[in-house]
Structures are given as C-alpha cells and as structure tokens.
Amino acid sequence: MRLTHHDAYVAGDLVEQLSVLIGAGERTITFRHYQFEARSGRLVAIGDCGGLAMDLSARKAVRFP
C-alpha cells in the first residue's frame, strides 16, 4: 500500500473513506482509498492498495474465479 497525505489531521478527527476499484487483471486487483475529514469534507489522504488471490499451499498467485 502507498499512502499519500494531502492535508494534516490529528488523532480524534472523524475520517470518512471512499474506496474505488481502479483496476482488475487476471490475478491482481487495485483499489484507491480516499480519506476525507468528515466535518469539513477536505481530502486528507489517498491510499493505493493492490491485492491478489493466493494458493497458500503452492504459494503463488491464482486467477480470480
């Protein structure tokens, strides 16, 4: 995951998150998470996250069903 801060926020701030599917391949998916400070609605961070399905016994990525 890669997190990019756009504005400061502190512990105790209420944060809303909007998650969007950015891309999907045969074995991987990519999400983008937008975090907003709830009271003002200002964008405070964006997180990009990748995922995959794994065959744990073979320890390799497998295709999504």
PDB file of C-alpha atoms in Angstrom, residues 1-58:
ATOM      1  CA  MET A   1       0.000   0.000   0.000  1.00  0.00           C
ATOM      2  CA  ARG A   2       1.140   3.517  -0.757  1.00  0.00           C
ATOM      3  CA  LEU A   3      -0.311   6.360   1.329  1.00  0.00           C
ATOM      4  CA  THR A   4      -0.087   9.982   0.191  1.00  0.00           C
ATOM      5  CA  HIS A   5      -1.002  12.720   2.678  1.00  0.00           C
ATOM      6  CA  HIS A   6      -2.683  15.811   1.219  1.00  0.00           C
ATOM      7  CA  ASP A   7      -3.531  17.685   4.400  1.00  0.00           C
ATOM      8  CA  ALA A   8      -2.867  17.335   8.114  1.00  0.00           C
ATOM      9  CA  TYR A   9      -5.216  15.600  10.509  1.00  0.00           C
ATOM     10  CA  VAL A  10      -4.784  14.566  14.128  1.00  0.00           C
ATOM     11  CA  ALA A  11      -5.842  11.699  16.370  1.00  0.00           C
ATOM     12  CA  GLY A  12      -9.514  12.046  17.193  1.00  0.00           C
ATOM     13  CA  ASP A  13     -10.558  13.566  13.850  1.00  0.00           C
ATOM     14  CA  LEU A  14     -13.505  11.770  12.295  1.00  0.00           C
ATOM     15  CA  VAL A  15     -12.477  10.460   8.864  1.00  0.00           C
ATOM     16  CA  GLU A  16     -14.691   9.134   6.054  1.00  0.00           C
ATOM     17  CA  GLN A  17     -13.249   6.752   3.492  1.00  0.00           C
ATOM     18  CA  LEU A  18     -14.384   6.133  -0.071  1.00  0.00           C
ATOM     19  CA  SER A  19     -12.893   3.046  -1.736  1.00  0.00           C
ATOM     20  CA  VAL A  20     -12.856   2.614  -5.515  1.00  0.00           C
ATOM     21  CA  LEU A  21     -11.802  -0.347  -7.649  1.00  0.00           C
ATOM     22  CA  ILE A  22      -9.183   1.098 -10.027  1.00  0.00           C
ATOM     23  CA  GLY A  23      -8.191  -1.972 -11.998  1.00  0.00           C
ATOM     24  CA  ALA A  24      -8.557  -5.719 -12.213  1.00  0.00           C
ATOM     25  CA  GLY A  25      -6.376  -8.202 -14.010  1.00  0.00           C
ATOM     26  CA  GLU A  26      -6.458 -11.980 -14.151  1.00  0.00           C
ATOM     27  CA  ARG A  27      -4.617 -12.275 -10.837  1.00  0.00           C
ATOM     28  CA  THR A  28      -4.473  -8.825  -9.284  1.00  0.00           C
ATOM     29  CA  ILE A  29      -6.811  -6.032  -8.245  1.00  0.00           C
ATOM     30  CA  THR A  30      -6.026  -2.413  -7.397  1.00  0.00           C
ATOM     31  CA  PHE A  31      -8.038  -0.170  -5.071  1.00  0.00           C
ATOM     32  CA  ARG A  32      -7.764   3.521  -4.287  1.00  0.00           C
ATOM     33  CA  HIS A  33      -8.937   4.729  -0.874  1.00  0.00           C
ATOM     34  CA  TYR A  34      -9.822   8.415  -0.489  1.00  0.00           C
ATOM     35  CA  GLN A  35      -9.917   9.710   3.084  1.00  0.00           C
ATOM     36  CA  PHE A  36     -11.817  12.888   3.926  1.00  0.00           C
ATOM     37  CA  GLU A  37     -12.036  14.823   7.181  1.00  0.00           C
ATOM     38  CA  ALA A  38     -15.737  14.398   7.978  1.00  0.00           C
ATOM     39  CA  ARG A  39     -16.613  17.865   9.270  1.00  0.00           C
ATOM     40  CA  SER A  40     -15.024  19.949   6.519  1.00  0.00           C
ATOM     41  CA  GLY A  41     -15.053  17.362   3.710  1.00  0.00           C
ATOM     42  CA  ARG A  42     -11.422  18.143   2.827  1.00  0.00           C
ATOM     43  CA  LEU A  43      -9.280  15.427   1.298  1.00  0.00           C
ATOM     44  CA  VAL A  44      -6.588  14.390   3.765  1.00  0.00           C
ATOM     45  CA  ALA A  45      -5.064  11.247   2.213  1.00  0.00           C
ATOM     46  CA  ILE A  46      -5.144   8.841  -0.705  1.00  0.00           C
ATOM     47  CA  GLY A  47      -4.062   5.224  -0.349  1.00  0.00           C
ATOM     48  CA  ASP A  48      -3.382   2.910  -3.274  1.00  0.00           C
ATOM     49  CA  CYS A  49      -3.586  -0.781  -2.465  1.00  0.00           C
ATOM     50  CA  GLY A  50      -3.015  -3.894  -4.540  1.00  0.00           C
ATOM     51  CA  GLY A  51      -4.264  -7.370  -3.824  1.00  0.00           C
ATOM     52  CA  LEU A  52      -4.228 -10.862  -5.209  1.00  0.00           C
ATOM     53  CA  ALA A  53      -5.683 -14.285  -4.533  1.00  0.00           C
ATOM     54  CA  MET A  54      -3.149 -16.882  -3.460  1.00  0.00           C
ATOM     55  CA  ASP A  55      -2.958 -20.636  -3.398  1.00  0.00           C
ATOM     56  CA  LEU A  56      -1.391 -20.933   0.045  1.00  0.00           C
ATOM     57  CA  SER A  57      -0.132 -24.480  -0.423  1.00  0.00           C
ATOM     58  CA  ALA A  58       1.605 -23.666  -3.726  1.00  0.00           C
TER      59      ALA A  58
END
